[in-house]
Amino acid sequence: MVFLVVGAAMWLFEKQVPQATVHIPRPLPVAIAFSLAAAWLGVKAILDFRRHGTTVHPHYPEKASTVVADGVYRYTRNPMYLALVVVLLAWAVRLGNLASFAGPPLFVAYMTRFQVKPEERILLSKFGAPYREYMETVRRWI
């Protein structure tokens, strides 16, 4: 839901601040490339979780059955959320407005505060040292 609200806000930014329009060469192919990369990342992240038999549902981190630290999780602790950020970047490129580029960082800030940090507390409580080590070796975003 947050992703959709931010995406809609980006569109509104573009409409409200037309003087911030910028020329981005070939915005559609760039946006498509970002979207395809995001789709690959998101699908790979889900498949990595499924391979380990753990939940992908973000509202129930307490149902996680293991710490997944391989696959795309070697590079980022939140590849599914990162995929959404990349889609928002694609949308900003497509809109071609500097004001719209505020959306992805706002999404990251909101998700970090209200989703990621609470998840981390739950997972740290559940898995202890293995999750702490994972947190120390793999970045939250990139």
Short mmCIF file of N, CA, C and O in Angstrom, two decimals:
data_model
loop_
_atom_site.label_atom_id
_atom_site.label_comp_id
_atom_site.label_asym_id
_atom_site.label_seq_id
_atom_site.Cartn_x
_atom_site.Cartn_y
_atom_site.Cartn_z
N MET A 1 0.82 -1.19 0.00
CA MET A 1 0.00 0.00 0.00
C MET A 1 0.88 1.27 0.00
O MET A 1 0.59 2.20 -0.73
N VAL A 2 1.94 1.24 0.82
CA VAL A 2 2.85 2.38 0.88
C VAL A 2 3.47 2.63 -0.50
O VAL A 2 3.56 3.78 -0.96
N PHE A 3 3.84 1.56 -1.16
CA PHE A 3 4.41 1.64 -2.50
C PHE A 3 3.45 2.36 -3.45
O PHE A 3 3.86 3.27 -4.21
N LEU A 4 2.18 2.00 -3.43
CA LEU A 4 1.18 2.62 -4.31
C LEU A 4 0.95 4.08 -3.97
O LEU A 4 0.82 4.93 -4.86
N VAL A 5 0.91 4.39 -2.68
CA VAL A 5 0.72 5.78 -2.25
C VAL A 5 1.90 6.63 -2.70
O VAL A 5 1.70 7.74 -3.23
N VAL A 6 3.11 6.13 -2.54
CA VAL A 6 4.29 6.89 -2.96
C VAL A 6 4.28 7.06 -4.48
O VAL A 6 4.55 8.14 -4.99
N GLY A 7 3.95 6.00 -5.21
CA GLY A 7 3.87 6.10 -6.67
C GLY A 7 2.85 7.14 -7.12
O GLY A 7 3.12 7.94 -8.03
N ALA A 8 1.70 7.18 -6.46
CA ALA A 8 0.68 8.19 -6.78
C ALA A 8 1.17 9.58 -6.42
O ALA A 8 0.95 10.54 -7.18
N ALA A 9 1.84 9.71 -5.29
CA ALA A 9 2.39 11.01 -4.89
C ALA A 9 3.42 11.50 -5.90
O ALA A 9 3.47 12.71 -6.20
N MET A 10 4.21 10.61 -6.42
CA MET A 10 5.20 10.99 -7.43
C MET A 10 4.52 11.56 -8.67
O MET A 10 4.97 12.54 -9.24
N TRP A 11 3.43 10.94 -9.06
CA TRP A 11 2.67 11.43 -10.21
C TRP A 11 2.11 12.82 -9.90
O TRP A 11 2.16 13.73 -10.75
N LEU A 12 1.60 12.99 -8.66
CA LEU A 12 1.08 14.31 -8.27
C LEU A 12 2.19 15.35 -8.22
O LEU A 12 1.97 16.50 -8.63
N PHE A 13 3.38 14.97 -7.74
CA PHE A 13 4.52 15.89 -7.74
C PHE A 13 4.77 16.38 -9.17
O PHE A 13 4.97 17.57 -9.41
N GLU A 14 4.74 15.44 -10.10
CA GLU A 14 5.01 15.76 -11.50
C GLU A 14 3.97 16.75 -12.03
O GLU A 14 4.30 17.69 -12.76
N LYS A 15 2.72 16.56 -11.64
CA LYS A 15 1.64 17.44 -12.11
C LYS A 15 1.70 18.81 -11.44
O LYS A 15 1.37 19.82 -12.07
N GLN A 16 2.10 18.83 -10.18
CA GLN A 16 2.10 20.09 -9.42
C GLN A 16 3.34 20.95 -9.66
O GLN A 16 3.33 22.14 -9.39
N VAL A 17 4.42 20.35 -10.12
CA VAL A 17 5.67 21.08 -10.31
C VAL A 17 6.19 20.84 -11.75
O VAL A 17 7.25 20.27 -11.95
N PRO A 18 5.42 21.28 -12.74
CA PRO A 18 5.83 21.01 -14.12
C PRO A 18 7.15 21.70 -14.49
O PRO A 18 7.86 21.24 -15.39
N GLN A 19 7.49 22.76 -13.78
CA GLN A 19 8.75 23.45 -14.08
C GLN A 19 9.98 22.61 -13.70
O GLN A 19 11.09 22.93 -14.09
N ALA A 20 9.76 21.52 -12.97
CA ALA A 20 10.88 20.64 -12.59
C ALA A 20 11.10 19.52 -13.61
O ALA A 20 11.88 18.61 -13.38
N THR A 21 10.42 19.60 -14.74
CA THR A 21 10.59 18.60 -15.79
C THR A 21 12.03 18.62 -16.29
O THR A 21 12.61 19.68 -16.49
N VAL A 22 12.59 17.44 -16.46
CA VAL A 22 13.95 17.31 -16.97
C VAL A 22 13.94 16.39 -18.18
O VAL A 22 13.08 15.51 -18.30
N HIS A 23 14.90 16.61 -19.06
CA HIS A 23 15.02 15.76 -20.22
C HIS A 23 15.86 14.54 -19.85
O HIS A 23 17.02 14.67 -19.47
N ILE A 24 15.26 13.40 -19.97
CA ILE A 24 15.98 12.14 -19.77
C ILE A 24 15.96 11.43 -21.12
O ILE A 24 14.89 11.11 -21.63
N PRO A 25 17.14 11.23 -21.71
CA PRO A 25 17.17 10.57 -23.02
C PRO A 25 16.56 9.16 -22.94
O PRO A 25 16.89 8.39 -22.03
N ARG A 26 15.66 8.89 -23.82
CA ARG A 26 15.03 7.58 -23.94
C ARG A 26 14.48 7.07 -22.59
O ARG A 26 14.87 6.02 -22.11
N PRO A 27 13.58 7.82 -21.99
CA PRO A 27 13.10 7.44 -20.65
C PRO A 27 12.36 6.10 -20.61
O PRO A 27 12.50 5.37 -19.63
N LEU A 28 11.61 5.79 -21.64
CA LEU A 28 10.86 4.53 -21.61
C LEU A 28 11.78 3.31 -21.58
O LEU A 28 11.60 2.43 -20.72
N PRO A 29 12.78 3.20 -22.46
CA PRO A 29 13.68 2.04 -22.35
C PRO A 29 14.43 1.98 -21.02
O PRO A 29 14.63 0.89 -20.47
N VAL A 30 14.81 3.13 -20.48
CA VAL A 30 15.50 3.15 -19.18
C VAL A 30 14.55 2.66 -18.09
O VAL A 30 14.92 1.83 -17.25
N ALA A 31 13.32 3.15 -18.11
CA ALA A 31 12.33 2.73 -17.11
C ALA A 31 12.04 1.24 -17.23
O ALA A 31 11.91 0.55 -16.21
N ILE A 32 11.95 0.74 -18.44
CA ILE A 32 11.71 -0.69 -18.64
C ILE A 32 12.88 -1.51 -18.12
O ILE A 32 12.69 -2.54 -17.45
N ALA A 33 14.10 -1.05 -18.38
CA ALA A 33 15.28 -1.77 -17.88
C ALA A 33 15.29 -1.82 -16.35
O ALA A 33 15.54 -2.88 -15.76
N PHE A 34 14.99 -0.69 -15.71
CA PHE A 34 14.91 -0.67 -14.25
C PHE A 34 13.81 -1.62 -13.76
O PHE A 34 13.99 -2.36 -12.79
N SER A 35 12.67 -1.60 -14.44
CA SER A 35 11.55 -2.46 -14.03
C SER A 35 11.89 -3.94 -14.17
O SER A 35 11.53 -4.75 -13.31
N LEU A 36 12.56 -4.29 -15.24
CA LEU A 36 12.96 -5.69 -15.44
C LEU A 36 13.98 -6.12 -14.37
O LEU A 36 13.88 -7.24 -13.84
N ALA A 37 14.91 -5.24 -14.05
CA ALA A 37 15.88 -5.54 -12.98
C ALA A 37 15.16 -5.72 -11.65
O ALA A 37 15.47 -6.64 -10.88
N ALA A 38 14.19 -4.86 -11.38
CA ALA A 38 13.42 -4.96 -10.14
C ALA A 38 12.63 -6.26 -10.09
O ALA A 38 12.56 -6.92 -9.04
N ALA A 39 12.03 -6.63 -11.21
CA ALA A 39 11.26 -7.87 -11.26
C ALA A 39 12.16 -9.07 -10.99
O ALA A 39 11.81 -9.97 -10.22
N TRP A 40 13.33 -9.09 -11.62
CA TRP A 40 14.28 -10.18 -11.38
C TRP A 40 14.65 -10.24 -9.91
O TRP A 40 14.63 -11.32 -9.30
N LEU A 41 14.99 -9.09 -9.32
CA LEU A 41 15.40 -9.05 -7.91
C LEU A 41 14.29 -9.53 -7.00
O LEU A 41 14.51 -10.36 -6.11
N GLY A 42 13.08 -9.04 -7.21
CA GLY A 42 11.95 -9.43 -6.37
C GLY A 42 11.62 -10.91 -6.48
O GLY A 42 11.42 -11.59 -5.46
N VAL A 43 11.59 -11.43 -7.69
CA VAL A 43 11.29 -12.85 -7.89
C VAL A 43 12.40 -13.71 -7.30
O VAL A 43 12.12 -14.71 -6.61
N LYS A 44 13.64 -13.34 -7.52
CA LYS A 44 14.76 -14.10 -6.97
C LYS A 44 14.70 -14.13 -5.45
O LYS A 44 14.94 -15.17 -4.82
N ALA A 45 14.38 -13.00 -4.83
CA ALA A 45 14.28 -12.93 -3.38
C ALA A 45 13.18 -13.86 -2.85
O ALA A 45 13.39 -14.59 -1.87
N ILE A 46 12.05 -13.86 -3.51
CA ILE A 46 10.95 -14.74 -3.10
C ILE A 46 11.34 -16.20 -3.27
O ILE A 46 11.10 -17.03 -2.37
N LEU A 47 11.96 -16.51 -4.40
CA LEU A 47 12.39 -17.90 -4.62
C LEU A 47 13.44 -18.34 -3.59
O LEU A 47 13.42 -19.49 -3.13
N ASP A 48 14.34 -17.44 -3.20
CA ASP A 48 15.32 -17.77 -2.16
C ASP A 48 14.62 -18.09 -0.84
O ASP A 48 14.98 -19.05 -0.15
N PHE A 49 13.63 -17.30 -0.48
CA PHE A 49 12.86 -17.58 0.75
C PHE A 49 12.14 -18.92 0.63
O PHE A 49 12.15 -19.72 1.57
N ARG A 50 11.50 -19.15 -0.47
CA ARG A 50 10.75 -20.41 -0.67
C ARG A 50 11.69 -21.62 -0.61
O ARG A 50 11.33 -22.65 -0.04
N ARG A 51 12.88 -21.48 -1.20
CA ARG A 51 13.84 -22.58 -1.18
C ARG A 51 14.21 -22.95 0.25
O ARG A 51 14.45 -24.11 0.57
N HIS A 52 14.22 -21.97 1.13
CA HIS A 52 14.55 -22.22 2.54
C HIS A 52 13.30 -22.52 3.38
O HIS A 52 13.41 -22.75 4.59
N GLY A 53 12.14 -22.50 2.75
CA GLY A 53 10.90 -22.85 3.44
C GLY A 53 10.47 -21.84 4.50
O GLY A 53 9.88 -22.22 5.51
N THR A 54 10.75 -20.57 4.25
CA THR A 54 10.36 -19.54 5.22
C THR A 54 9.36 -18.58 4.60
O THR A 54 9.18 -18.55 3.38
N THR A 55 8.69 -17.83 5.44
CA THR A 55 7.61 -16.95 4.98
C THR A 55 8.12 -15.72 4.24
O THR A 55 9.19 -15.20 4.57
N VAL A 56 7.35 -15.27 3.27
CA VAL A 56 7.66 -14.03 2.57
C VAL A 56 6.72 -12.92 3.02
O VAL A 56 6.83 -11.79 2.56
N HIS A 57 5.79 -13.22 3.91
CA HIS A 57 4.78 -12.25 4.33
C HIS A 57 5.40 -11.21 5.26
O HIS A 57 5.85 -11.55 6.35
N PRO A 58 5.41 -9.93 4.86
CA PRO A 58 6.08 -8.91 5.66
C PRO A 58 5.38 -8.57 6.98
O PRO A 58 6.00 -7.98 7.87
N HIS A 59 4.12 -8.94 7.12
CA HIS A 59 3.40 -8.61 8.35
C HIS A 59 3.58 -9.66 9.45
O HIS A 59 3.12 -9.46 10.56
N TYR A 60 4.26 -10.76 9.12
CA TYR A 60 4.44 -11.82 10.11
C TYR A 60 5.90 -12.29 10.17
O TYR A 60 6.18 -13.47 9.95
N PRO A 61 6.83 -11.39 10.48
CA PRO A 61 8.24 -11.82 10.53
C PRO A 61 8.50 -12.86 11.61
O PRO A 61 9.44 -13.63 11.52
N GLU A 62 7.64 -12.91 12.61
CA GLU A 62 7.80 -13.91 13.67
C GLU A 62 7.58 -15.34 13.16
O GLU A 62 7.99 -16.30 13.80
N LYS A 63 6.98 -15.48 11.98
CA LYS A 63 6.78 -16.80 11.39
C LYS A 63 7.98 -17.28 10.57
O LYS A 63 7.97 -18.38 10.03
N ALA A 64 9.01 -16.44 10.49
CA ALA A 64 10.23 -16.84 9.77
C ALA A 64 10.81 -18.08 10.43
O ALA A 64 10.82 -18.20 11.66
N SER A 65 11.28 -19.01 9.61
CA SER A 65 11.80 -20.27 10.15
C SER A 65 13.32 -20.36 10.10
O SER A 65 13.90 -21.24 10.73
N THR A 66 13.95 -19.43 9.39
CA THR A 66 15.41 -19.47 9.27
C THR A 66 15.93 -18.11 8.81
O THR A 66 15.17 -17.31 8.26
N VAL A 67 17.21 -17.88 9.01
CA VAL A 67 17.86 -16.69 8.47
C VAL A 67 18.36 -17.06 7.07
O VAL A 67 19.14 -17.99 6.92
N VAL A 68 17.88 -16.35 6.08
CA VAL A 68 18.32 -16.58 4.70
C VAL A 68 19.43 -15.59 4.41
O VAL A 68 19.22 -14.38 4.42
N ALA A 69 20.63 -16.11 4.18
CA ALA A 69 21.80 -15.26 3.98
C ALA A 69 22.54 -15.59 2.68
O ALA A 69 23.66 -15.15 2.48
N ASP A 70 21.89 -16.33 1.79
CA ASP A 70 22.52 -16.64 0.51
C ASP A 70 21.66 -16.08 -0.61
O ASP A 70 20.71 -15.36 -0.36
N GLY A 71 22.02 -16.38 -1.84
CA GLY A 71 21.30 -15.82 -2.98
C GLY A 71 21.43 -14.30 -2.97
O GLY A 71 22.48 -13.77 -2.62
N VAL A 72 20.36 -13.60 -3.29
CA VAL A 72 20.41 -12.13 -3.30
C VAL A 72 20.55 -11.56 -1.89
O VAL A 72 20.96 -10.41 -1.72
N TYR A 73 20.26 -12.38 -0.89
CA TYR A 73 20.38 -11.94 0.50
C TYR A 73 21.83 -11.81 0.96
O TYR A 73 22.08 -11.33 2.05
N ARG A 74 22.78 -12.21 0.13
CA ARG A 74 24.21 -11.97 0.41
C ARG A 74 24.56 -10.51 0.23
O ARG A 74 25.56 -10.04 0.77
N TYR A 75 23.76 -9.79 -0.56
CA TYR A 75 24.08 -8.42 -0.94
C TYR A 75 23.19 -7.37 -0.27
O TYR A 75 23.60 -6.22 -0.15
N THR A 76 21.99 -7.73 0.09
CA THR A 76 21.05 -6.82 0.73
C THR A 76 20.13 -7.62 1.64
O THR A 76 19.69 -8.71 1.27
N ARG A 77 19.82 -7.05 2.81
CA ARG A 77 18.91 -7.75 3.73
C ARG A 77 17.45 -7.58 3.31
O ARG A 77 16.59 -8.28 3.83
N ASN A 78 17.20 -6.68 2.38
CA ASN A 78 15.81 -6.39 2.00
C ASN A 78 15.61 -6.33 0.49
O ASN A 78 15.15 -5.31 -0.04
N PRO A 79 15.92 -7.40 -0.21
CA PRO A 79 15.81 -7.33 -1.68
C PRO A 79 14.39 -7.13 -2.19
O PRO A 79 14.21 -6.51 -3.25
N MET A 80 13.38 -7.61 -1.47
CA MET A 80 12.01 -7.40 -1.95
C MET A 80 11.63 -5.92 -1.87
O MET A 80 11.03 -5.37 -2.80
N TYR A 81 11.99 -5.27 -0.76
CA TYR A 81 11.73 -3.84 -0.64
C TYR A 81 12.60 -3.06 -1.62
O TYR A 81 12.15 -2.07 -2.20
N LEU A 82 13.84 -3.49 -1.79
CA LEU A 82 14.73 -2.83 -2.74
C LEU A 82 14.16 -2.91 -4.16
O LEU A 82 14.25 -1.94 -4.92
N ALA A 83 13.56 -4.02 -4.50
CA ALA A 83 12.93 -4.16 -5.82
C ALA A 83 11.83 -3.10 -5.99
O ALA A 83 11.71 -2.50 -7.07
N LEU A 84 11.07 -2.85 -4.94
CA LEU A 84 10.03 -1.82 -5.02
C LEU A 84 10.65 -0.43 -5.20
O LEU A 84 10.11 0.40 -5.94
N VAL A 85 11.77 -0.18 -4.54
CA VAL A 85 12.47 1.11 -4.71
C VAL A 85 12.91 1.27 -6.16
O VAL A 85 12.75 2.35 -6.75
N VAL A 86 13.41 0.21 -6.76
CA VAL A 86 13.87 0.29 -8.15
C VAL A 86 12.68 0.54 -9.09
O VAL A 86 12.80 1.29 -10.06
N VAL A 87 11.53 -0.05 -8.80
CA VAL A 87 10.33 0.24 -9.60
C VAL A 87 9.96 1.72 -9.46
O VAL A 87 9.61 2.38 -10.45
N LEU A 88 10.06 2.25 -8.25
CA LEU A 88 9.77 3.68 -8.06
C LEU A 88 10.78 4.55 -8.82
O LEU A 88 10.41 5.59 -9.37
N LEU A 89 12.03 4.12 -8.87
CA LEU A 89 13.02 4.84 -9.68
C LEU A 89 12.64 4.80 -11.15
O LEU A 89 12.77 5.81 -11.87
N ALA A 90 12.19 3.64 -11.61
CA ALA A 90 11.74 3.52 -13.00
C ALA A 90 10.58 4.48 -13.27
O ALA A 90 10.54 5.14 -14.32
N TRP A 91 9.67 4.57 -12.33
CA TRP A 91 8.51 5.45 -12.47
C TRP A 91 8.97 6.92 -12.51
O TRP A 91 8.50 7.71 -13.33
N ALA A 92 9.94 7.28 -11.67
CA ALA A 92 10.47 8.64 -11.67
C ALA A 92 11.13 8.96 -13.01
O ALA A 92 10.94 10.06 -13.56
N VAL A 93 11.88 8.02 -13.55
CA VAL A 93 12.50 8.22 -14.87
C VAL A 93 11.42 8.43 -15.91
O VAL A 93 11.50 9.32 -16.76
N ARG A 94 10.40 7.60 -15.87
CA ARG A 94 9.31 7.71 -16.85
C ARG A 94 8.59 9.05 -16.74
O ARG A 94 8.23 9.67 -17.74
N LEU A 95 8.38 9.52 -15.49
CA LEU A 95 7.72 10.80 -15.29
C LEU A 95 8.59 11.96 -15.74
O LEU A 95 8.08 12.99 -16.18
N GLY A 96 9.92 11.80 -15.60
CA GLY A 96 10.85 12.83 -16.06
C GLY A 96 10.73 14.15 -15.33
O GLY A 96 10.81 15.22 -15.95
N ASN A 97 10.55 14.09 -14.02
CA ASN A 97 10.38 15.30 -13.23
C ASN A 97 11.21 15.18 -11.96
O ASN A 97 11.10 14.18 -11.24
N LEU A 98 12.03 16.18 -11.70
CA LEU A 98 12.90 16.13 -10.51
C LEU A 98 12.11 15.94 -9.22
O LEU A 98 12.55 15.24 -8.32
N ALA A 99 10.93 16.55 -9.11
CA ALA A 99 10.12 16.42 -7.90
C ALA A 99 9.72 14.96 -7.66
O ALA A 99 9.65 14.51 -6.52
N SER A 100 9.51 14.23 -8.73
CA SER A 100 9.12 12.82 -8.60
C SER A 100 10.25 11.96 -8.03
O SER A 100 9.99 10.93 -7.42
N PHE A 101 11.47 12.40 -8.22
CA PHE A 101 12.61 11.64 -7.70
C PHE A 101 12.68 11.68 -6.17
O PHE A 101 13.49 10.98 -5.57
N ALA A 102 11.83 12.48 -5.53
CA ALA A 102 11.75 12.48 -4.07
C ALA A 102 11.06 11.21 -3.56
O ALA A 102 11.26 10.81 -2.41
N GLY A 103 10.28 10.57 -4.41
CA GLY A 103 9.52 9.38 -3.99
C GLY A 103 10.35 8.22 -3.47
O GLY A 103 10.10 7.73 -2.37
N PRO A 104 11.35 7.75 -4.23
CA PRO A 104 12.12 6.61 -3.74
C PRO A 104 12.79 6.84 -2.38
O PRO A 104 12.67 5.98 -1.49
N PRO A 105 13.46 7.99 -2.14
CA PRO A 105 14.04 8.16 -0.80
C PRO A 105 12.98 8.25 0.30
O PRO A 105 13.20 7.79 1.42
N LEU A 106 11.83 8.83 -0.01
CA LEU A 106 10.75 8.88 0.98
C LEU A 106 10.26 7.47 1.30
O LEU A 106 9.99 7.14 2.46
N PHE A 107 10.15 6.64 0.28
CA PHE A 107 9.74 5.25 0.48
C PHE A 107 10.76 4.52 1.36
O PHE A 107 10.38 3.82 2.30
N VAL A 108 12.04 4.70 1.07
CA VAL A 108 13.10 4.05 1.86
C VAL A 108 13.02 4.51 3.32
O VAL A 108 13.09 3.69 4.23
N ALA A 109 12.87 5.80 3.53
CA ALA A 109 12.81 6.33 4.90
C ALA A 109 11.62 5.77 5.65
O ALA A 109 11.75 5.32 6.80
N TYR A 110 10.45 5.77 5.01
CA TYR A 110 9.25 5.25 5.66
C TYR A 110 9.40 3.76 5.96
O TYR A 110 9.12 3.31 7.08
N MET A 111 9.80 3.00 4.96
CA MET A 111 9.91 1.56 5.14
C MET A 111 10.96 1.19 6.20
O MET A 111 10.76 0.26 6.98
N THR A 112 12.07 1.93 6.22
CA THR A 112 13.10 1.66 7.22
C THR A 112 12.53 1.86 8.62
O THR A 112 12.70 1.01 9.50
N ARG A 113 11.84 2.96 8.82
CA ARG A 113 11.32 3.30 10.16
C ARG A 113 10.17 2.40 10.59
O ARG A 113 10.14 1.93 11.72
N PHE A 114 9.22 2.16 9.71
CA PHE A 114 7.99 1.51 10.13
C PHE A 114 7.87 0.03 9.76
O PHE A 114 6.98 -0.65 10.24
N GLN A 115 8.75 -0.48 8.91
CA GLN A 115 8.67 -1.89 8.53
C GLN A 115 9.99 -2.62 8.81
O GLN A 115 9.99 -3.64 9.49
N VAL A 116 11.08 -2.11 8.29
CA VAL A 116 12.35 -2.83 8.35
C VAL A 116 12.88 -2.93 9.78
O VAL A 116 13.23 -4.02 10.25
N LYS A 117 12.97 -1.80 10.48
CA LYS A 117 13.50 -1.84 11.84
C LYS A 117 12.65 -2.71 12.77
O LYS A 117 13.22 -3.50 13.54
N PRO A 118 11.32 -2.63 12.72
CA PRO A 118 10.53 -3.55 13.55
C PRO A 118 10.77 -5.02 13.18
O PRO A 118 10.86 -5.88 14.06
N GLU A 119 10.88 -5.32 11.88
CA GLU A 119 11.20 -6.68 11.45
C GLU A 119 12.53 -7.13 12.03
O GLU A 119 12.67 -8.25 12.51
N GLU A 120 13.52 -6.24 11.96
CA GLU A 120 14.85 -6.59 12.46
C GLU A 120 14.80 -6.91 13.95
O GLU A 120 15.45 -7.87 14.40
N ARG A 121 14.06 -6.12 14.71
CA ARG A 121 13.95 -6.40 16.16
C ARG A 121 13.35 -7.78 16.41
O ARG A 121 13.83 -8.54 17.26
N ILE A 122 12.31 -8.12 15.67
CA ILE A 122 11.65 -9.42 15.83
C ILE A 122 12.61 -10.55 15.45
O ILE A 122 12.74 -11.54 16.17
N LEU A 123 13.28 -10.40 14.31
CA LEU A 123 14.19 -11.45 13.84
C LEU A 123 15.40 -11.59 14.76
O LEU A 123 15.86 -12.71 15.01
N LEU A 124 15.89 -10.49 15.29
CA LEU A 124 17.01 -10.56 16.23
C LEU A 124 16.58 -11.27 17.51
O LEU A 124 17.32 -12.11 18.03
N SER A 125 15.39 -10.99 17.96
CA SER A 125 14.87 -11.67 19.15
C SER A 125 14.68 -13.16 18.89
O SER A 125 14.97 -13.99 19.76
N LYS A 126 14.23 -13.50 17.71
CA LYS A 126 13.95 -14.90 17.38
C LYS A 126 15.21 -15.70 17.09
O LYS A 126 15.35 -16.83 17.54
N PHE A 127 16.16 -15.14 16.34
CA PHE A 127 17.32 -15.90 15.88
C PHE A 127 18.62 -15.57 16.59
O PHE A 127 19.60 -16.29 16.43
N GLY A 128 18.67 -14.46 17.33
CA GLY A 128 19.84 -14.13 18.12
C GLY A 128 21.11 -13.93 17.33
O GLY A 128 21.14 -13.20 16.33
N ALA A 129 22.19 -14.60 17.76
CA ALA A 129 23.53 -14.40 17.19
C ALA A 129 23.60 -14.58 15.67
O ALA A 129 24.24 -13.78 15.00
N PRO A 130 22.98 -15.61 15.10
CA PRO A 130 23.07 -15.75 13.64
C PRO A 130 22.51 -14.53 12.89
O PRO A 130 23.08 -14.09 11.90
N TYR A 131 21.40 -13.98 13.41
CA TYR A 131 20.84 -12.81 12.74
C TYR A 131 21.70 -11.57 13.00
O TYR A 131 21.89 -10.75 12.11
N ARG A 132 22.24 -11.44 14.20
CA ARG A 132 23.12 -10.32 14.51
C ARG A 132 24.33 -10.33 13.57
O ARG A 132 24.72 -9.31 13.02
N GLU A 133 24.92 -11.51 13.37
CA GLU A 133 26.07 -11.63 12.47
C GLU A 133 25.68 -11.25 11.05
O GLU A 133 26.42 -10.56 10.35
N TYR A 134 24.51 -11.69 10.62
CA TYR A 134 24.01 -11.34 9.30
C TYR A 134 23.86 -9.82 9.17
O TYR A 134 24.28 -9.22 8.17
N MET A 135 23.29 -9.19 10.20
CA MET A 135 23.12 -7.74 10.19
C MET A 135 24.46 -7.01 10.11
O MET A 135 24.56 -5.94 9.51
N GLU A 136 25.47 -7.58 10.72
CA GLU A 136 26.79 -6.95 10.73
C GLU A 136 27.56 -7.14 9.42
O GLU A 136 28.48 -6.38 9.14
N THR A 137 27.17 -8.13 8.64
CA THR A 137 27.92 -8.42 7.41
C THR A 137 27.20 -8.03 6.12
O THR A 137 27.85 -7.91 5.07
N VAL A 138 25.88 -7.83 6.18
CA VAL A 138 25.12 -7.50 4.98
C VAL A 138 24.36 -6.20 5.24
O VAL A 138 23.70 -6.06 6.27
N ARG A 139 24.46 -5.28 4.31
CA ARG A 139 23.79 -3.98 4.47
C ARG A 139 22.28 -4.11 4.42
O ARG A 139 21.74 -5.00 3.78
N ARG A 140 21.62 -3.15 5.08
CA ARG A 140 20.16 -3.14 5.12
C ARG A 140 19.57 -2.95 3.72
O ARG A 140 18.60 -3.60 3.34
N TRP A 141 20.10 -2.04 2.95
CA TRP A 141 19.58 -1.76 1.61
C TRP A 141 20.61 -2.18 0.55
O TRP A 141 20.47 -3.22 -0.05
N ILE A 142 21.61 -1.35 0.29
CA ILE A 142 22.66 -1.72 -0.66
C ILE A 142 23.99 -1.15 -0.20
O ILE A 142 24.03 -0.28 0.62
#
